[in-house]
Amino acid sequence: MADDATGGAGAPGFSALDPLIRPRSVAVIGASDDPTRIGGRPISYMLDQGFTGAILPVNPRRATVQGLPAYASIADLPVVPDVAIIAVPAAAAAEALGALGAKGCRAAIMFTAGFAEVDAAGARAQEELLAIARRHGIRMLGPNCLGVFNAAIGHYGIFSSSFENGWPHAAGTNGGRIGIASQSGAYGTHLFAIARDRGIGTPLLVTTGNEADVGLAEVIGWMATAPEVDVIMAYAEGIKDGPRFLEALALARANRKPVVMMKVGRSALGQAAAQSHTASVAGDDAVTDAVLREAGVVRARTTEELLDIAYAATQKVYPAVNTLGVVTVSGGAGVLISDAAESLGLLMPPMPQAAQDALRAKIPFSSPRNPVDCTAHIFNDMTLVGDFTRSMVEDGGYASVIAFFTQVGASSTVAPELRRHLKAVRDAHPDRLWILSIVAPVERLREYEADGFLCFEDPTRAVVAAAAMGRFGQAFAIPAPEPPPALEIELPDVTPTEAVAKQILAEAGIPIVEEFACADAEAAVAAATRIGFPVVMKILSPDILHKSEIGGVLLGVADEEAVRAGFARIMERATAAAPKARIEGVLVARQISGGVEIAMGILRDPVFGPVAMVALGGIFIEIFKDTAFRRCPFGVEEAETMIRSLRGFPLLDGARGRPVADVPALAAALSVLSRFAAGAGPTLLGVDVNPMLVLPAGQGAWAADAVIEIGGGPHGH
Amino acid sequence: MADDATGGAGAPGFSALDPLIRPRSVAVIGASDDPTRIGGRPISYMLDQGFTGAILPVNPRRATVQGLPAYASIADLPVVPDVAIIAVPAAAAAEALGALGAKGCRAAIMFTAGFAEVDAAGARAQEELLAIARRHGIRMLGPNCLGVFNAAIGHYGIFSSSFENGWPHAAGTNGGRIGIASQSGAYGTHLFAIARDRGIGTPLLVTTGNEADVGLAEVIGWMATAPEVDVIMAYAEGIKDGPRFLEALALARANRKPVVMMKVGRSALGQAAAQSHTASVAGDDAVTDAVLREAGVVRARTTEELLDIAYAATQKVYPAVNTLGVVTVSGGAGVLISDAAESLGLLMPPMPQAAQDALRAKIPFSSPRNPVDCTAHIFNDMTLVGDFTRSMVEDGGYASVIAFFTQVGASSTVAPELRRHLKAVRDAHPDRLWILSIVAPVERLREYEADGFLCFEDPTRAVVAAAAMGRFGQAFAIPAPEPPPALEIELPDVTPTEAVAKQILAEAGIPIVEEFACADAEAAVAAATRIGFPVVMKILSPDILHKSEIGGVLLGVADEEAVRAGFARIMERATAAAPKARIEGVLVARQISGGVEIAMGILRDPVFGPVAMVALGGIFIEIFKDTAFRRCPFGVEEAETMIRSLRGFPLLDGARGRPVADVPALAAALSVLSRFAAGAGPTLLGVDVNPMLVLPAGQGAWAADAVIEIGGGPHGH
């Protein structure tokens, strides 16, 4: 939503949000003397938490507000505030915003509700607010937002009641600091409250509400460079500005700031996807998944996972090559953890044999393979805890270690000695991710955390968090691949016939099955003879997209006579099924057999632009939803990664005695398709190449049918 | 492991465990005066917790132990104890057990370790223990077990150190009581400790250790009738006695006691499964899943889920028809909850329109469909909380209600009024499952729990728990189907040829594709002529199981000449590939086309006996693992449920323009196969019917190939 007209939002920096989040002075328009009212809470909170800057209440009816001198109007303010909180009724909001602009203020937090979230009139009023903000170069948070807090400076531009049970921790026990970026105020403070109760540091919360101006993308971008936070936790219901969002994520990745995100609900993609036949079946959420994965973001499925992963990330250990070592006092827990690790693809290589022998010499009944089941004997002599964990990092070389000690470490008799030995090993290897799966009173957990251990009661949650740290590590270690250039494409103005569609794709570099458009039966015979029998015959009409459904496709047409008869039959069927269709004849094409049928396509995501899809054809898409997506354009390597990510990939790789298929050729075609879509512009609604026949290695991949859908103008549909 | 020779373990009762779990007197063999030693802890705990019976320490070197009179030997005990705890070294364990038997004691808790968990010598020593126990009719827990607690009577026959941080709650805030049955002592006490810290009642813990005698099945069975517990939470690494286990689960189901279970690790099925070609690929864990589902058990994937579901079950509300209503102050949370409910198949029907209109009249900006987003306005007037929730149960009729109130209910200013209104509605509708998703200090949570609400911080966890209550409700409402009778089957002594295998299955009632065994080419021609062309030809040899792999199958053999040529070709290939194979000729069979290829089979699970599998053929099994399992025998209805549970079921149901397949015929054949397997006895290792060709509705399902594998003797492998 932010465009260049706003000035401050210009790429690449996100510093335009500085006054909103890091102000030196805060005016409160509609300030209340009552600290429980919306216009009173921010003042009360800032007074309580010692805001480092000036608080400037504006209230025409009071000389003081909560003990501070109040000003009768915005014009009367003695200075230009860095930011103004607007807590006036909707009818007065626009006037307040205009007055702030006139005063020279360039940032506003609009608490006021009753805009686009309500009805069309509200949406118009919101447009008006935005126009005023733009006119004055004001960056506006909201309207209908809960606000911002920045605990480090005591800035509480927020009217949440959630501080009744405690203030945010400026940092966690391990010093970690999470910034929360949330569209939803209720959900953002829900996250903050859980984090606070778990002792996790969340010095920063920004809620964006209706996002008339400032959106989640900019908030994430600001946090990506802000020294105030180490980890970014985001909650979104929808992404509005795809390019800005990706820019923000790229900045976070470049700065080694993990982003963990929950994205709920359906994007508007469903709508667009329905226009693109084959690609529509898997839909929106898979695109979100693909985009976030590409950007190095870990997507959380539950609130708990979101918090767990953000918490683990505050340890700032992100192994680029993650391996998990598990030491446990319960064999069962070891199996449980191994099962979880395997399902997440987190590797648990065995300990070296010599190290196993050495550990078994120390505890005869231990099983020191990995999981290392040391049994409760390990607590008979705490030096064993040191020996075992040291061997795991020094001999086993694990990047992450989970120690399942259950409630043993909770005991006041055991804990001091246990801590001492654990800490010694941990301090010698601070580059590893150390996690205790432990049941203990909260004070005890804080002690372990202060020593540099993450604590999780549930071992499965520990595994999920450890796996996520590896994914961050990979993203930080490997820069995002440079996308190949988009192709230069001139599209026709309207949806072309199959023949033209294939010609366009062929010119772009996608291999097409040899074929000829034939206006009459004799031309069809000539084409078939040139191609060689058997051939495929298909109705050729700009008005008939789904040819099979009307019986307009004949396979295995074996000789001249059959071509003539087939031509007549197709004409007859087409005329019967679609009397008004323009019929241009038939396509005669080489019949390819022995290939694996693939579907590939393009759909236009309203947020992220053209997205490519690949899948095994037919039932694999419709029933098994076995698809892979990626934003366009991308190179051959990424295309091959997509193809290999399909569950059905073994069908291309020699499963059940099949020949190995020409995956490089398919990957090349998929990459070209992505570059085609990237260059085609917004009138390209979708492409559907189905089937794409992938022959055995060395024989290529050939598009046997293709649809290109064109719509709208340059700003169309 | 328990068989009839033990007397007390005889079906159907489980009362033989009474002295172990509910004793009136406890002897401690190897009693220690030191309350921190293994032989001292139980005495210390029972003294502390006021065991209601007699504690009888046995120690030859002391007159008193922890202030109690001690006895020099078992023979010296003044009474026969109900149970004896044995805490002596392994070398002395057998003697102690024998002395107890001689004394007349009939129950022992064997703490002593160093038996089967260590090595073969230990396993032999354990067999010796068991023999002594059997000889005296002693029911033995362990060896190598942590023991038992029964908090209601202060029985702490356990040496866990986990009570340092607190004793178990006899009941939860809502009065609920969970019995924990765990093979693993460490994991069992891990569960207890978490439950205790969450205020959940776990008055009973039984850990079974090596399970030489008493196994998890009996413990579950005991709890199923015990008035001490309402809910059973079980943890297993392997099930030893399948029939007894199922009997225990059936008893729990009949008594409306929910069983929630975590089963980790791989069963021994992998081994057996490898012997049965097609059915082996999905393997063991799917069988466990199927067995538990059939028995009405909810299987937990994580520790947290295990505890969450058990906790929710203590509310004792198990809706047979579950629907979820969600009231939320955050639209985002509503979407999140809806996503989770959908993925679990928990229905969220909309509120009736009239009720929606009435609610919208109360809060204009609410979205009262379901989720009912009431916005934070609901807290402006707490009577609205009552209005909204009442309308949801009275108008919406939801069996389960989740209220996402985040930290609002935590506030001391808000909570009393909120509680009052919530409680009034809840008390008027105690038959509903009421869940708050709330962030609050633990004291406040206890208040809501005392009012009859379950509390979950994470809304997704609330949904998982609510869905599980519906699954219990279904299991309690619908009795387990009566299995049909097994067929009377006489199997050959060795693995038969394909022709004989099909004949056996045909006699059992499974439709087989028409075919003839032909010893020479002319017989093959005659058979083909009788069947009608085209035909399928297959090598016929008892020594060649996988015919396709040697080129021993020809499809679409079109005429007499082709039959002659095909016969010669098959003979040639078979001789080349398997020179020593006995070759009996070829099978000539009707070539069926247009059917859907299904694989069905039998594998013998070492715990649960014959298990049937059904899957779509080929890649669907191998690559997509799209299979369904069920214990044999079962009826046609259950067979159809299995078939419909396949992800690929749409392929049988008319997807993509296919004809609807004859599913009733397939279900009938699958049920017959299950009855065949149930009657075939233990020499049946496996059956593999692949492909089973399912024709369009009314045309039947036909086995085109079948393998029956026979092995061992009546007690074989």
Coordinates of C-alpha atoms in Angstrom, one line a residue, chain A residues 493-698:
Chain A
D493 CA -4.8 -9.3 -26.5
V494 CA -7.1 -12.2 -26.1
T495 CA -6.9 -15.8 -25.2
P496 CA -5.3 -17.6 -28.2
T497 CA -6.2 -21.0 -29.6
E498 CA -4.3 -24.0 -28.5
A499 CA -2.2 -23.9 -31.7
V500 CA -1.2 -20.3 -31.2
A501 CA -0.7 -20.9 -27.4
K502 CA 1.8 -23.6 -28.2
Q503 CA 3.5 -21.5 -30.9
I504 CA 3.9 -18.7 -28.3
L505 CA 5.4 -21.2 -25.8
A506 CA 7.6 -22.8 -28.5
E507 CA 9.0 -19.4 -29.3
A508 CA 9.7 -18.8 -25.7
G509 CA 11.7 -22.1 -25.7
I510 CA 9.3 -24.7 -24.4
P511 CA 9.5 -27.9 -26.5
I512 CA 6.2 -28.7 -28.1
V513 CA 5.1 -31.9 -29.7
E514 CA 5.3 -31.6 -33.4
E515 CA 1.9 -30.7 -34.9
F516 CA 0.1 -29.0 -37.7
A517 CA -3.1 -26.9 -37.9
C518 CA -5.2 -28.4 -40.6
A519 CA -8.3 -26.7 -42.0
D520 CA -9.6 -29.7 -43.9
A521 CA -9.3 -33.5 -44.0
E522 CA -6.8 -33.6 -46.8
A523 CA -4.5 -31.2 -45.0
A524 CA -4.8 -33.5 -42.0
V525 CA -3.9 -36.5 -44.0
A526 CA -0.8 -34.7 -45.4
A527 CA 0.2 -33.6 -41.9
A528 CA -0.2 -37.1 -40.5
T529 CA 1.8 -38.6 -43.2
R530 CA 4.6 -36.1 -42.6
I531 CA 4.6 -36.7 -38.9
G532 CA 4.2 -40.5 -39.1
F533 CA 1.4 -42.7 -37.8
P534 CA -0.2 -43.0 -35.3
V535 CA -1.2 -39.4 -34.7
V536 CA -3.4 -37.4 -32.3
M537 CA -6.2 -35.3 -33.7
K538 CA -7.8 -32.4 -31.7
I539 CA -10.4 -29.8 -32.4
L540 CA -9.0 -26.4 -33.2
S541 CA -11.2 -23.6 -32.0
P542 CA -10.6 -20.4 -30.0
D543 CA -14.0 -21.0 -28.2
I544 CA -13.5 -24.5 -27.0
L545 CA -10.9 -24.7 -24.2
H546 CA -11.6 -28.1 -22.8
K547 CA -11.5 -30.3 -25.8
S548 CA -11.8 -33.8 -24.3
E549 CA -15.1 -33.0 -22.7
I550 CA -16.8 -32.6 -26.0
G551 CA -15.1 -35.6 -27.6
G552 CA -12.8 -33.4 -29.6
V553 CA -9.7 -35.4 -29.1
L554 CA -8.8 -38.7 -30.9
L555 CA -5.8 -40.7 -29.9
G556 CA -4.0 -43.4 -31.9
V557 CA -5.3 -42.4 -35.3
A558 CA -3.6 -45.1 -37.2
D559 CA -3.8 -44.5 -41.0
E560 CA -5.0 -42.1 -43.7
E561 CA -8.5 -43.4 -43.7
A562 CA -8.8 -43.0 -40.0
V563 CA -7.6 -39.4 -40.3
R564 CA -10.4 -38.6 -42.8
A565 CA -13.0 -40.3 -40.7
G566 CA -11.7 -38.7 -37.6
F567 CA -11.8 -35.2 -39.1
A568 CA -15.4 -35.6 -39.9
R569 CA -16.2 -37.0 -36.5
I570 CA -14.5 -34.2 -34.7
M571 CA -16.3 -31.6 -36.8
E572 CA -19.6 -33.2 -36.1
R573 CA -19.1 -33.4 -32.4
A574 CA -17.9 -29.8 -32.1
T575 CA -20.8 -28.5 -34.1
A576 CA -23.2 -30.4 -31.9
A577 CA -21.6 -29.4 -28.6
A578 CA -20.8 -25.8 -29.4
P579 CA -22.9 -24.6 -32.4
K580 CA -21.7 -21.0 -32.1
A581 CA -18.0 -21.8 -31.7
R582 CA -15.6 -20.6 -34.3
I583 CA -14.0 -23.8 -35.7
E584 CA -10.7 -23.5 -37.5
G585 CA -10.1 -27.2 -38.2
V586 CA -8.1 -29.8 -36.4
L587 CA -4.6 -30.1 -35.0
V588 CA -2.7 -33.2 -36.1
A589 CA 0.1 -34.0 -33.7
R590 CA 2.7 -36.7 -33.1
Q591 CA 1.4 -39.3 -30.7
I592 CA 4.0 -39.7 -28.0
S593 CA 3.9 -42.8 -25.9
G594 CA 5.9 -44.1 -23.0
G595 CA 6.3 -40.7 -21.3
V596 CA 5.3 -39.7 -17.8
E597 CA 2.4 -37.2 -17.8
I598 CA 3.2 -34.0 -16.0
A599 CA 1.1 -30.9 -15.6
M600 CA 2.8 -27.6 -15.3
G601 CA 1.2 -24.2 -15.2
I602 CA 1.2 -20.6 -14.2
L603 CA -1.3 -18.8 -12.0
R604 CA -1.4 -15.2 -11.1
D605 CA -1.3 -14.6 -7.3
P606 CA -2.8 -11.2 -6.6
V607 CA -0.1 -10.6 -4.0
F608 CA 3.0 -12.3 -5.4
G609 CA 2.4 -12.2 -9.1
P610 CA 2.9 -15.1 -11.4
V611 CA 3.5 -18.4 -9.6
A612 CA 4.5 -21.6 -11.4
M613 CA 3.1 -25.0 -10.5
V614 CA 4.3 -28.5 -11.4
A615 CA 2.6 -31.8 -10.6
L616 CA 2.2 -35.3 -11.9
G617 CA -0.8 -35.2 -14.2
G618 CA -4.3 -36.3 -13.6
I619 CA -5.3 -37.9 -10.4
F620 CA -2.1 -36.9 -8.7
I621 CA -3.1 -33.2 -8.7
E622 CA -6.8 -33.7 -8.2
I623 CA -6.9 -36.4 -5.6
F624 CA -3.5 -36.4 -3.9
K625 CA -2.8 -32.6 -4.2
D626 CA 0.8 -33.5 -5.0
T627 CA 1.9 -30.2 -6.3
A628 CA 4.8 -27.8 -6.0
F629 CA 4.7 -24.0 -6.4
R630 CA 7.3 -21.3 -6.8
R631 CA 7.3 -17.6 -7.6
C632 CA 8.4 -16.7 -11.1
P633 CA 11.1 -16.4 -12.5
F634 CA 13.5 -19.1 -11.3
G635 CA 16.4 -21.1 -12.7
V636 CA 16.7 -24.7 -13.7
E637 CA 18.1 -25.7 -10.4
E638 CA 15.1 -24.4 -8.5
A639 CA 12.8 -26.0 -11.1
E640 CA 14.5 -29.4 -10.4
T641 CA 14.1 -28.9 -6.7
M642 CA 10.4 -28.3 -7.2
I643 CA 10.1 -31.5 -9.3
R644 CA 12.1 -33.5 -6.8
S645 CA 9.8 -32.3 -3.9
L646 CA 6.8 -34.1 -5.4
R647 CA 5.8 -37.2 -3.5
G648 CA 5.3 -38.9 -6.8
F649 CA 8.8 -38.0 -8.0
P650 CA 9.9 -41.7 -7.9
L651 CA 7.6 -42.1 -10.9
L652 CA 10.1 -39.9 -12.8
D653 CA 13.0 -41.6 -11.2
G654 CA 12.7 -45.2 -12.3
A655 CA 10.2 -46.5 -9.7
R656 CA 8.7 -49.9 -10.4
G657 CA 10.9 -50.7 -13.3
R658 CA 10.1 -47.6 -15.3
P659 CA 12.9 -45.9 -17.3
V660 CA 14.4 -42.8 -15.6
A661 CA 12.7 -39.8 -17.1
D662 CA 14.3 -36.8 -18.6
V663 CA 14.0 -34.6 -15.5
P664 CA 16.6 -32.1 -16.7
A665 CA 14.5 -31.4 -19.8
L666 CA 11.4 -31.0 -17.7
A667 CA 13.3 -28.7 -15.3
A668 CA 14.5 -26.6 -18.2
A669 CA 11.0 -26.2 -19.6
L670 CA 9.6 -25.3 -16.2
S671 CA 12.2 -22.6 -15.7
V672 CA 11.6 -21.2 -19.2
L673 CA 7.8 -21.2 -18.4
S674 CA 8.6 -19.2 -15.2
R675 CA 10.7 -16.7 -17.1
F676 CA 7.9 -16.5 -19.8
A677 CA 5.3 -15.7 -17.1
A678 CA 7.6 -13.2 -15.4
G679 CA 8.0 -11.3 -18.7
A680 CA 4.4 -11.6 -19.9
G681 CA 2.9 -8.8 -17.8
P682 CA -0.3 -8.6 -15.9
T683 CA -2.6 -9.6 -18.7
L684 CA -1.4 -13.2 -18.4
L685 CA -4.0 -14.8 -16.2
G686 CA -2.7 -18.3 -16.4
V687 CA -0.9 -21.0 -18.4
D688 CA -1.8 -24.7 -18.3
V689 CA 0.6 -27.1 -20.0
N690 CA -1.1 -30.4 -19.6
P691 CA 0.0 -33.0 -20.4
M692 CA 3.7 -32.3 -20.6
L693 CA 5.1 -35.7 -21.6
V694 CA 8.5 -36.5 -20.1
L695 CA 10.3 -39.2 -22.1
P696 CA 13.1 -41.4 -20.9
A697 CA 16.4 -39.6 -20.1
G698 CA 17.9 -37.9 -23.1

